[in-house]
PDB file of N, CA, C and O in Angstrom:
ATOM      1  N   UNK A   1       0.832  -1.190   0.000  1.00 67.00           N
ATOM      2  CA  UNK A   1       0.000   0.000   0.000  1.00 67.00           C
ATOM      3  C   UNK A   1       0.871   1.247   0.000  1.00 67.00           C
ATOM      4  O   UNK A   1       1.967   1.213   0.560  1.00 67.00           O
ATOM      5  N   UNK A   2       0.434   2.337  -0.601  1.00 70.00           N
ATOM      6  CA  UNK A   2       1.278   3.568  -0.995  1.00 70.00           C
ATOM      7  C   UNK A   2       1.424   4.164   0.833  1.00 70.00           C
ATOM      8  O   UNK A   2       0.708   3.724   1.732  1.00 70.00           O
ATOM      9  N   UNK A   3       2.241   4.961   0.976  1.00 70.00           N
ATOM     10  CA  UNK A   3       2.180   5.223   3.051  1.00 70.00           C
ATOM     11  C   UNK A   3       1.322   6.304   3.077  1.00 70.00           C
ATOM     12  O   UNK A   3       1.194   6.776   1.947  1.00 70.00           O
ATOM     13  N   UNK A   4       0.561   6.993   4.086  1.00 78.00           N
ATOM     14  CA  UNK A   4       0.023   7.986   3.287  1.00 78.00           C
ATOM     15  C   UNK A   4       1.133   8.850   4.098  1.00 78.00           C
ATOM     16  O   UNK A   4       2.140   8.324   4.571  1.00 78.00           O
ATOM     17  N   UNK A   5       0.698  10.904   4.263  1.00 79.00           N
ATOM     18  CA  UNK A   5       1.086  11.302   4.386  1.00 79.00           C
ATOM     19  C   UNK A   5       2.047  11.433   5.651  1.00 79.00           C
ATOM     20  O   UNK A   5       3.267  11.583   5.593  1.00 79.00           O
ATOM     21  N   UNK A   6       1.188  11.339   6.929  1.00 84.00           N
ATOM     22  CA  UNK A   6       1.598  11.037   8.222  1.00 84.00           C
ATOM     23  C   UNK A   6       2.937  10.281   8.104  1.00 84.00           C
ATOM     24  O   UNK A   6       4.093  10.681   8.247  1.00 84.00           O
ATOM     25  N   UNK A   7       2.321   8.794   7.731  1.00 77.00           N
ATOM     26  CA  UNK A   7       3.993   7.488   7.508  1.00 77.00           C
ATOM     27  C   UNK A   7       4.604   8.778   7.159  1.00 77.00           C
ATOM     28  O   UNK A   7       5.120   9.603   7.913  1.00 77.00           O
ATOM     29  N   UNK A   8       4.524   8.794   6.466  1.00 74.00           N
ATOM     30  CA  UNK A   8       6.056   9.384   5.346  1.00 74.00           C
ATOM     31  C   UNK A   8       6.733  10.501   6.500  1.00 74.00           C
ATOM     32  O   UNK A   8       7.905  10.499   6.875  1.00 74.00           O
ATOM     33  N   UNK A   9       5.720  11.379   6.911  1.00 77.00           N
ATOM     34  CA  UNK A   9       6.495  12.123   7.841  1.00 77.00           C
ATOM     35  C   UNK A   9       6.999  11.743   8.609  1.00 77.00           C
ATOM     36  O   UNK A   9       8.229  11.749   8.588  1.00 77.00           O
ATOM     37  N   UNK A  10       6.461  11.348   9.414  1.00 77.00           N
ATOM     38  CA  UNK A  10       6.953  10.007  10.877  1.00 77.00           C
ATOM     39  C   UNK A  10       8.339   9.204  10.357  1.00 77.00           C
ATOM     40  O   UNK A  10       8.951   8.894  11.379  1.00 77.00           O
ATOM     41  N   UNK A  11       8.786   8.925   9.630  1.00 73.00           N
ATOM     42  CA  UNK A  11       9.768   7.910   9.253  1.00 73.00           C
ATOM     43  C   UNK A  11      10.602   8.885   7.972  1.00 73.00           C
ATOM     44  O   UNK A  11      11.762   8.484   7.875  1.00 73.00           O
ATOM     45  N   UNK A  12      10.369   9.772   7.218  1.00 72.00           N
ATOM     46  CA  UNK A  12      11.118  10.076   6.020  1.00 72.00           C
ATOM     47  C   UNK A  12      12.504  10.387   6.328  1.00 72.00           C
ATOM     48  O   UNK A  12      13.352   9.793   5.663  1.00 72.00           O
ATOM     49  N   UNK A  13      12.950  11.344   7.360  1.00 73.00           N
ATOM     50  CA  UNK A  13      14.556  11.250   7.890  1.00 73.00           C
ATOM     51  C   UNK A  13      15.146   9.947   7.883  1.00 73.00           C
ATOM     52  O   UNK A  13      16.146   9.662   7.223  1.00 73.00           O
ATOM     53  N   UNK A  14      14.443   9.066   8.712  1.00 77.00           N
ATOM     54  CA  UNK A  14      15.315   7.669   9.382  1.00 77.00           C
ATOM     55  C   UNK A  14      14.959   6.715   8.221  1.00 77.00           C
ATOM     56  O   UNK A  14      14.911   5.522   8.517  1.00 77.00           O
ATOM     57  N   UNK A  15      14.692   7.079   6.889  1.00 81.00           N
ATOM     58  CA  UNK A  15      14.079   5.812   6.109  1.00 81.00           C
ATOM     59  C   UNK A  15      14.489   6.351   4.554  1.00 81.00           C
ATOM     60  O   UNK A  15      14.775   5.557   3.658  1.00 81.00           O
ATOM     61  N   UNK A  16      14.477   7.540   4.406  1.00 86.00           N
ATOM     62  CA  UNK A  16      15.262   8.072   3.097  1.00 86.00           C
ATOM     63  C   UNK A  16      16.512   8.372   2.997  1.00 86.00           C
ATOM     64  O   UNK A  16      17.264   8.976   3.762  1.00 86.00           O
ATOM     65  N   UNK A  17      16.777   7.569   1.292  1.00 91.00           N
ATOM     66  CA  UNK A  17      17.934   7.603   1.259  1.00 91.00           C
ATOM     67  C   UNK A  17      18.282   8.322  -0.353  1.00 91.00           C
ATOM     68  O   UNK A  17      17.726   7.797  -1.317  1.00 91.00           O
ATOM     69  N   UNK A  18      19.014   9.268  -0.538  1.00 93.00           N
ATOM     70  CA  UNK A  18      18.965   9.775  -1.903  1.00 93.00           C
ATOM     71  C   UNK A  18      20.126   8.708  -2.588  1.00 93.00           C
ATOM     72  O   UNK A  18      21.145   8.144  -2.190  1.00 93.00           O
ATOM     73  N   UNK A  19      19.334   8.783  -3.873  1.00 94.00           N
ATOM     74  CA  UNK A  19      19.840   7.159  -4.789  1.00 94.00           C
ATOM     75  C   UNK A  19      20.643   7.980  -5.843  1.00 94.00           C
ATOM     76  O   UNK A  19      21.580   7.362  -6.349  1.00 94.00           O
ATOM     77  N   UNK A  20      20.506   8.885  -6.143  1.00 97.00           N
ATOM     78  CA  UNK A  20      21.072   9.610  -7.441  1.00 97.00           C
ATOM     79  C   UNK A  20      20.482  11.114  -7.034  1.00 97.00           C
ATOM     80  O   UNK A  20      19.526  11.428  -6.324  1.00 97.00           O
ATOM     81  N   UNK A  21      21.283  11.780  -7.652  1.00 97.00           N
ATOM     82  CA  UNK A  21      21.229  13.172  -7.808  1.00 97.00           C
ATOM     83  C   UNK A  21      22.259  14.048  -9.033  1.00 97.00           C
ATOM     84  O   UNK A  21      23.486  13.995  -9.113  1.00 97.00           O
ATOM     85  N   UNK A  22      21.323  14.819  -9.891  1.00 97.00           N
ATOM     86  CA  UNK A  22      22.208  15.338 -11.483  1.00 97.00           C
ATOM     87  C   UNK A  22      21.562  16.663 -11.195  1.00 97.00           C
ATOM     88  O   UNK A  22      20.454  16.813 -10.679  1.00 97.00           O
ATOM     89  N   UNK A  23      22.721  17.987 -11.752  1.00 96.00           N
ATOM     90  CA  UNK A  23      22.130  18.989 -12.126  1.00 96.00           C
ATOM     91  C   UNK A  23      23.571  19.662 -12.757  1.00 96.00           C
ATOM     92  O   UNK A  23      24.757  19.337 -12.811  1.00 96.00           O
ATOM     93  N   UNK A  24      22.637  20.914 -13.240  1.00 97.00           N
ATOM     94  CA  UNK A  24      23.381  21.351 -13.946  1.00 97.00           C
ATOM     95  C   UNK A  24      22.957  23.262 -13.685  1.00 97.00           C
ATOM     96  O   UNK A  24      21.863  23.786 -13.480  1.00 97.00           O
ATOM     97  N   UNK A  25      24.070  23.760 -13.785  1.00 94.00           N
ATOM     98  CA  UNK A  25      24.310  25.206 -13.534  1.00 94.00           C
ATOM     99  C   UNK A  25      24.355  25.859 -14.667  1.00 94.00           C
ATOM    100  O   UNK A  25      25.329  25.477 -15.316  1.00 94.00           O
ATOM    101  N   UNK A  26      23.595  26.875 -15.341  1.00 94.00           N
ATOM    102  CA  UNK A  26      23.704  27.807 -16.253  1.00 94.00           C
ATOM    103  C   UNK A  26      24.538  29.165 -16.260  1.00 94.00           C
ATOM    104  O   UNK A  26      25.373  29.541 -17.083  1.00 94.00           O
ATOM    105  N   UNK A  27      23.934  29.977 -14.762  1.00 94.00           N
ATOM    106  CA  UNK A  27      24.988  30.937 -14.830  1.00 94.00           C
ATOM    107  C   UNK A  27      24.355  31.107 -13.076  1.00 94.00           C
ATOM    108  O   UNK A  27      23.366  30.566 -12.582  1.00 94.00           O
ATOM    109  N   UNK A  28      25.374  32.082 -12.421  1.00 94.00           N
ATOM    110  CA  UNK A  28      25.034  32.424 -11.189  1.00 94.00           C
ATOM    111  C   UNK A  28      23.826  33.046 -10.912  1.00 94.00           C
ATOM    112  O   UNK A  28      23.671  34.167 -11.395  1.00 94.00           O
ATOM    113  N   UNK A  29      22.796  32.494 -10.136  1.00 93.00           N
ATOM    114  CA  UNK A  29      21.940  33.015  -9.169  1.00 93.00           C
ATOM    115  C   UNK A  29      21.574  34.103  -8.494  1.00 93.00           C
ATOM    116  O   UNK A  29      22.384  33.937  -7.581  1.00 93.00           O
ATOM    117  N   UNK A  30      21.213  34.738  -8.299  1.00 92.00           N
ATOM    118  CA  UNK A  30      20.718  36.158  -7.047  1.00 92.00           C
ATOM    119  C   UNK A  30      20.153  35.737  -5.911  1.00 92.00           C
ATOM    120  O   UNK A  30      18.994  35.563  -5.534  1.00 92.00           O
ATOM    121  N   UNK A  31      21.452  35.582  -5.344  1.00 88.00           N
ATOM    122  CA  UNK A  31      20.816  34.705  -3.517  1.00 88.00           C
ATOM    123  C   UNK A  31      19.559  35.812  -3.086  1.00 88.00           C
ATOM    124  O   UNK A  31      18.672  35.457  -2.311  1.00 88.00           O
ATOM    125  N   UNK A  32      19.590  36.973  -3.590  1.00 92.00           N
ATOM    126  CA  UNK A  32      18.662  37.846  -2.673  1.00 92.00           C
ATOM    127  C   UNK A  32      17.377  37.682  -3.079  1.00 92.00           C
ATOM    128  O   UNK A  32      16.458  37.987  -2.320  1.00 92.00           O
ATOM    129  N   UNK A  33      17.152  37.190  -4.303  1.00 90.00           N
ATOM    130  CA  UNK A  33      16.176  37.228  -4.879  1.00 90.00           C
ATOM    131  C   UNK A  33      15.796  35.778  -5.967  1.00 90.00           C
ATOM    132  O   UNK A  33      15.562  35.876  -7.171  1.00 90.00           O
ATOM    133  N   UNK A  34      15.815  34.394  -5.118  1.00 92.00           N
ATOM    134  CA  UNK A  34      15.698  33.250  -6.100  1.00 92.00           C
ATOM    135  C   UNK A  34      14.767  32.436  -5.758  1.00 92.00           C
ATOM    136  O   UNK A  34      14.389  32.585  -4.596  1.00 92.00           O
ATOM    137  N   UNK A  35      14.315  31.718  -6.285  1.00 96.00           N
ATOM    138  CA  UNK A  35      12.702  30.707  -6.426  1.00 96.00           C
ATOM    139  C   UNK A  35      13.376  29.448  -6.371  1.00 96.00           C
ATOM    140  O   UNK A  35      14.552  29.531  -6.724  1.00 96.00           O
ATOM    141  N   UNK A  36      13.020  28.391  -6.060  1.00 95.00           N
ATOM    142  CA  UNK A  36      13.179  27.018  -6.128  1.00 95.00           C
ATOM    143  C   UNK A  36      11.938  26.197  -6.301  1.00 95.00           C
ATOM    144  O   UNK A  36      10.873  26.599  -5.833  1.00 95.00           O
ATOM    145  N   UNK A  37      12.044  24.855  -7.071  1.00 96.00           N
ATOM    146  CA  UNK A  37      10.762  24.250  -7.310  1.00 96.00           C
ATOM    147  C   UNK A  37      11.262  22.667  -7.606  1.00 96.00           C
ATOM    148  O   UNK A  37      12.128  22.133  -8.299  1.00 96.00           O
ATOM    149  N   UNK A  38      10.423  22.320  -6.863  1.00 94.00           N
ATOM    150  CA  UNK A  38      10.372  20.642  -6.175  1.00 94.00           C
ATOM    151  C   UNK A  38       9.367  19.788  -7.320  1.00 94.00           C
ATOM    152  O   UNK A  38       8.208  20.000  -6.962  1.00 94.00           O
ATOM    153  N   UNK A  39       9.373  19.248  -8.077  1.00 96.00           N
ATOM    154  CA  UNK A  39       8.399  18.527  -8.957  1.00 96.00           C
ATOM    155  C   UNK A  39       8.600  17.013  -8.505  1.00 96.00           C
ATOM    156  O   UNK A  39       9.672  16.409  -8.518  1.00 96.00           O
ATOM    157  N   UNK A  40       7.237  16.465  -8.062  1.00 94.00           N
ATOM    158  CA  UNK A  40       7.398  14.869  -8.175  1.00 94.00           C
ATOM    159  C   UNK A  40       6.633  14.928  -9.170  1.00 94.00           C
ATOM    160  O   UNK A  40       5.636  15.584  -9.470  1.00 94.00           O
ATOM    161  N   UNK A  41       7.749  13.508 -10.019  1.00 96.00           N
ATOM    162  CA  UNK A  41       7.251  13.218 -11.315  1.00 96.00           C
ATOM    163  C   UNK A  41       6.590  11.892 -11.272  1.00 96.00           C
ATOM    164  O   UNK A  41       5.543  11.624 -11.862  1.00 96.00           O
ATOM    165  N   UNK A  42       7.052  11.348 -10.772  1.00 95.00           N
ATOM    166  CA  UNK A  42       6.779   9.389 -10.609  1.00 95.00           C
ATOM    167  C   UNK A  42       7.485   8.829  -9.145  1.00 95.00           C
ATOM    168  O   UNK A  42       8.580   9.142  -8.676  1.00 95.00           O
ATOM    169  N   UNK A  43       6.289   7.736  -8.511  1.00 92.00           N
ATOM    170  CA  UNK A  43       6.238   6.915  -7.916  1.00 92.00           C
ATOM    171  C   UNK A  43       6.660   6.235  -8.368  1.00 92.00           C
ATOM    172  O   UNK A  43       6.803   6.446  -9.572  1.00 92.00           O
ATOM    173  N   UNK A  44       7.220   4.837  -7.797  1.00 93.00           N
ATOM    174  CA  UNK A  44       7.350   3.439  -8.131  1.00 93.00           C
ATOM    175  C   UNK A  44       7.813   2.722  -6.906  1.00 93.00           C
ATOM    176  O   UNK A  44       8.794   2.946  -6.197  1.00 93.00           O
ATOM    177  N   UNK A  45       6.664   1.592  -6.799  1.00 91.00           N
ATOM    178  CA  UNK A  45       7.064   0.623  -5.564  1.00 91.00           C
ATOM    179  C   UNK A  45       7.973  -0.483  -6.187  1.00 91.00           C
ATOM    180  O   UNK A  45       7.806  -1.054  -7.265  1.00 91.00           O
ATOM    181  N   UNK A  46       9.091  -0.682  -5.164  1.00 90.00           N
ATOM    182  CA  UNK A  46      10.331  -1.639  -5.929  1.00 90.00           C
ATOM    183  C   UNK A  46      10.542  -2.402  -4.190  1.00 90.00           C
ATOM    184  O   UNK A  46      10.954  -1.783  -3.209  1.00 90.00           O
ATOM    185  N   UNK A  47      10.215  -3.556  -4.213  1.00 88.00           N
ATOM    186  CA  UNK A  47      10.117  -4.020  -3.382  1.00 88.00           C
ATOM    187  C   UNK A  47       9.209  -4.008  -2.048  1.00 88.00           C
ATOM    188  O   UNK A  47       8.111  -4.548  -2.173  1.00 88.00           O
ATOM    189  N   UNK A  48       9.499  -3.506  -0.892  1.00 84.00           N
ATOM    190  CA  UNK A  48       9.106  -2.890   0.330  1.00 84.00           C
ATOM    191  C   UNK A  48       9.201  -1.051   0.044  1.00 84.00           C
ATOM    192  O   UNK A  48       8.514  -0.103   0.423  1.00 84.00           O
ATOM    193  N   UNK A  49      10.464  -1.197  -0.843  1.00 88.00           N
ATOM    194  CA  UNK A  49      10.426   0.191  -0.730  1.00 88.00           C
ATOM    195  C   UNK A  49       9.643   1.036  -1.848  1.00 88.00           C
ATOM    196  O   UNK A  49       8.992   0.481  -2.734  1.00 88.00           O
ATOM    197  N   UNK A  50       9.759   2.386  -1.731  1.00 89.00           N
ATOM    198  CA  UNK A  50       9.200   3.430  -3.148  1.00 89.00           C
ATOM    199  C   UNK A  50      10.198   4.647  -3.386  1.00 89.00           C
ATOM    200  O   UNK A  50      10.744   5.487  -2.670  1.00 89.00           O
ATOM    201  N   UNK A  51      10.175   4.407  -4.419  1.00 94.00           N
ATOM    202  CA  UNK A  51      11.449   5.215  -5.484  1.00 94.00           C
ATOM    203  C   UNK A  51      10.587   6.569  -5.790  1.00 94.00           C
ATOM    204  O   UNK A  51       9.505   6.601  -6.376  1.00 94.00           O
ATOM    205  N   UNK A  52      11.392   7.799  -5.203  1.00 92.00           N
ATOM    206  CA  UNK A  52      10.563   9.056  -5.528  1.00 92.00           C
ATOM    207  C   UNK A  52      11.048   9.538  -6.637  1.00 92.00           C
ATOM    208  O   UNK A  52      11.877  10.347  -6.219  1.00 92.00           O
ATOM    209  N   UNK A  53      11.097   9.597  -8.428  1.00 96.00           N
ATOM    210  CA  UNK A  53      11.541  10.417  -9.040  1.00 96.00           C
ATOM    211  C   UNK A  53      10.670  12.259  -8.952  1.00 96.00           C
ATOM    212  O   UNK A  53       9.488  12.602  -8.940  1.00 96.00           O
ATOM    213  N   UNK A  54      12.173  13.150  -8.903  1.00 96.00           N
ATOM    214  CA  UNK A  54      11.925  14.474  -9.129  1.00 96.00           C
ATOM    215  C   UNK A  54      12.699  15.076  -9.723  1.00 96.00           C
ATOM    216  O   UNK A  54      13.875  14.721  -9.814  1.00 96.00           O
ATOM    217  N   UNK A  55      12.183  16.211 -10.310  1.00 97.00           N
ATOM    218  CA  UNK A  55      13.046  17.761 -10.939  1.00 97.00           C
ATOM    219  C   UNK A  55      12.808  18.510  -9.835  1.00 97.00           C
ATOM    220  O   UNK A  55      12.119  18.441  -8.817  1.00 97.00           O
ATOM    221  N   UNK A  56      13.941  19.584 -10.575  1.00 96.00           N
ATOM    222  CA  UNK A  56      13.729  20.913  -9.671  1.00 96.00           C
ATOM    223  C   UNK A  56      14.621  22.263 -10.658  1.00 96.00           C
ATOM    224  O   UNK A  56      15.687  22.234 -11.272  1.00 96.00           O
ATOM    225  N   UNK A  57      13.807  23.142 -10.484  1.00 96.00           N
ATOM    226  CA  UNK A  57      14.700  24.377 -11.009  1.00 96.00           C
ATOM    227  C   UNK A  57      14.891  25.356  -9.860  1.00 96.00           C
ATOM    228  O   UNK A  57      14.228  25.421  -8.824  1.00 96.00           O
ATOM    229  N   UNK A  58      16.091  26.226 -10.300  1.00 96.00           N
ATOM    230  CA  UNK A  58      16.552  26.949  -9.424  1.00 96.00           C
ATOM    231  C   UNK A  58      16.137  28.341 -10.533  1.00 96.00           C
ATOM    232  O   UNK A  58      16.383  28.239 -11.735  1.00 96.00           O
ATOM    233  N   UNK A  59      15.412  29.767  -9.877  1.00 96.00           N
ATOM    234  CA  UNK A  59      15.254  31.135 -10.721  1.00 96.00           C
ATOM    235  C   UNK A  59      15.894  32.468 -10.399  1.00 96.00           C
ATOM    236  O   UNK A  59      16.143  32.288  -9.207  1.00 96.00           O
ATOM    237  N   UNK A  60      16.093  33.033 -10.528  1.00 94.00           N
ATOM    238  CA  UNK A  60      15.915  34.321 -10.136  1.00 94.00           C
ATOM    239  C   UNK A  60      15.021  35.030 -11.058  1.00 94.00           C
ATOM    240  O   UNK A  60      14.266  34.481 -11.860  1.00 94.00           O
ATOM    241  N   UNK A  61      15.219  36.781 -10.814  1.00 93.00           N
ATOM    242  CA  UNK A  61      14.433  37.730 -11.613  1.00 93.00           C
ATOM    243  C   UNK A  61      14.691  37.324 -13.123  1.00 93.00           C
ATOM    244  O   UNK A  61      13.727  37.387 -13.885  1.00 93.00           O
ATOM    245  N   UNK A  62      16.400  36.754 -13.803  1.00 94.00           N
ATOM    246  CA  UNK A  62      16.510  36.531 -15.326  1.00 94.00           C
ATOM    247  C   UNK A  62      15.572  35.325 -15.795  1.00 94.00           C
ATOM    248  O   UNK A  62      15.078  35.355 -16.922  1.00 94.00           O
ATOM    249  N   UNK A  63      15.371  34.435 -15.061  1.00 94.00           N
ATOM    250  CA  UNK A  63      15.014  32.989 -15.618  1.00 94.00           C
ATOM    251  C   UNK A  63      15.516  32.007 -14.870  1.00 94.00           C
ATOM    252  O   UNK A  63      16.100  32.353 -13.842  1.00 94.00           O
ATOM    253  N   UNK A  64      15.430  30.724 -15.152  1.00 95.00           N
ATOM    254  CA  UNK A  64      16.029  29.677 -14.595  1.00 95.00           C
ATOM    255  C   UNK A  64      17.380  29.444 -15.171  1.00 95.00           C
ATOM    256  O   UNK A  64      17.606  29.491 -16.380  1.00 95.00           O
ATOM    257  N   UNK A  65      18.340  29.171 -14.184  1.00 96.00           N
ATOM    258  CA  UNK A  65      19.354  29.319 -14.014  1.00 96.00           C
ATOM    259  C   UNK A  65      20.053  28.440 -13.151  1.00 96.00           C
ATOM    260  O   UNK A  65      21.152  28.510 -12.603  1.00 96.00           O
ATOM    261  N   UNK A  66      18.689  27.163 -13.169  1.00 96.00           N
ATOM    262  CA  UNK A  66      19.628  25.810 -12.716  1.00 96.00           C
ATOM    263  C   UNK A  66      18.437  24.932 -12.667  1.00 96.00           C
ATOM    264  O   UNK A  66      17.325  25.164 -12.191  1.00 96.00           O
ATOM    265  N   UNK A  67      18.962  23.727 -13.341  1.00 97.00           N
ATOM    266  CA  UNK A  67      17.879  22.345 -13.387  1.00 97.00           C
ATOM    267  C   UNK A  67      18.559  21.613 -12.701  1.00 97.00           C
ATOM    268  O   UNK A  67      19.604  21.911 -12.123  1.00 97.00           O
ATOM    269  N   UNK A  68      17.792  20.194 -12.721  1.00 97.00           N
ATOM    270  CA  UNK A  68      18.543  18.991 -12.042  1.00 97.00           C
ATOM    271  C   UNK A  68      16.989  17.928 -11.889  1.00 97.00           C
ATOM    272  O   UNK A  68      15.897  18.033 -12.447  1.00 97.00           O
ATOM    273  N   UNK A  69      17.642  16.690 -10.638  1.00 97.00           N
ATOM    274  CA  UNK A  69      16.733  15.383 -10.919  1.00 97.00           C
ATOM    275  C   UNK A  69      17.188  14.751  -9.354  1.00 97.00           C
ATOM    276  O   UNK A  69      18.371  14.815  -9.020  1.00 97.00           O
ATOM    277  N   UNK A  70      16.485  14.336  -8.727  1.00 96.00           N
ATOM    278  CA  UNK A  70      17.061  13.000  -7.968  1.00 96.00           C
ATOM    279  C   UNK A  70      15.997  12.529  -7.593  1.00 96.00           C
ATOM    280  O   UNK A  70      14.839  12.937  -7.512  1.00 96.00           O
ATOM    281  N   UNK A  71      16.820  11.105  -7.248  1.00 97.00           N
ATOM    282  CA  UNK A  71      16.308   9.875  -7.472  1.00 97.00           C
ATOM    283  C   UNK A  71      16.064   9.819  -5.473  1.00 97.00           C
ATOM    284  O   UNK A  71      16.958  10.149  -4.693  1.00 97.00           O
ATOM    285  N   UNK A  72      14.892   9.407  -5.109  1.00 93.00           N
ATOM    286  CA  UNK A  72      15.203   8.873  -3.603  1.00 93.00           C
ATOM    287  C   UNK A  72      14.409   7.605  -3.294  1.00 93.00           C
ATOM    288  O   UNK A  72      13.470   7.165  -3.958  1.00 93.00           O
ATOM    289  N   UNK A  73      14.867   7.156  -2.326  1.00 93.00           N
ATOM    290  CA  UNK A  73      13.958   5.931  -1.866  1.00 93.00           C
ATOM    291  C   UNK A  73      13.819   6.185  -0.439  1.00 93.00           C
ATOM    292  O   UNK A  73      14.484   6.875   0.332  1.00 93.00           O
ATOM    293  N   UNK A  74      12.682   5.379  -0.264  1.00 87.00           N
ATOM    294  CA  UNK A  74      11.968   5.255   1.323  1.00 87.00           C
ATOM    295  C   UNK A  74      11.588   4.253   1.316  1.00 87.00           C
ATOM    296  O   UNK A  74      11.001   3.798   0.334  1.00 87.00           O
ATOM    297  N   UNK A  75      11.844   3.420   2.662  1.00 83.00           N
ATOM    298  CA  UNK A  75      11.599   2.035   3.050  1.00 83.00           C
ATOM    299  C   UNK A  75      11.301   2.736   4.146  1.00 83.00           C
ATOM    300  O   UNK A  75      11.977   3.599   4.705  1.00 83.00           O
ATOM    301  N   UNK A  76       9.682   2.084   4.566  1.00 75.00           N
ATOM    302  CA  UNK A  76       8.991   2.703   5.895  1.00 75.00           C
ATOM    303  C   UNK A  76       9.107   1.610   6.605  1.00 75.00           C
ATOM    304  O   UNK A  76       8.598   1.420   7.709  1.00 75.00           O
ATOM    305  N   UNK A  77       9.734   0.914   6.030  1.00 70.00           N
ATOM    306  CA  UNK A  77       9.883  -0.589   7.169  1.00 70.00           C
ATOM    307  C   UNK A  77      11.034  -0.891   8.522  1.00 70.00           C
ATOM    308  O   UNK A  77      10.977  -1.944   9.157  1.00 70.00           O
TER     309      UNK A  77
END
């Protein structure tokens, strides 16, 4: 069964583990002024555990100015 929200909180420190992580930098950032964004793309149960694929961009005022991906897993067991 998928965990619902609670599990996941209750256990996500002591039970996640990041499996992969890629990104890539375009040009420098404006710490004073930047956006970040978390996308889950796909679930997948692989055993006991579930594989979180995500993106994420990094913005400021020009545009985005940094992508990337990682991979995590959680075993609530």
């Amino acid at each position: 069964d998928v965990p619902t929200f609670s599990e996941f909180k209750r256990h996500q420190l002591p039970n996640m583990v990041i499996v992969s992580i890629e990104s890539r930098y375009y040009r420098q950032l404006d710490s004073r002024a930047f956006t970040g964004t978390l996308r889950l793309d796909r679930v997948s149960p692989v055993g006991g555990a579930w594989f979180f694929f995500t993106t994420m961009t990094f913005a400021d005022r020009e545009g985005i100015k940094a992508k990337g991906s990682v991979v995590l897993a959680f075993n609530p067991a």
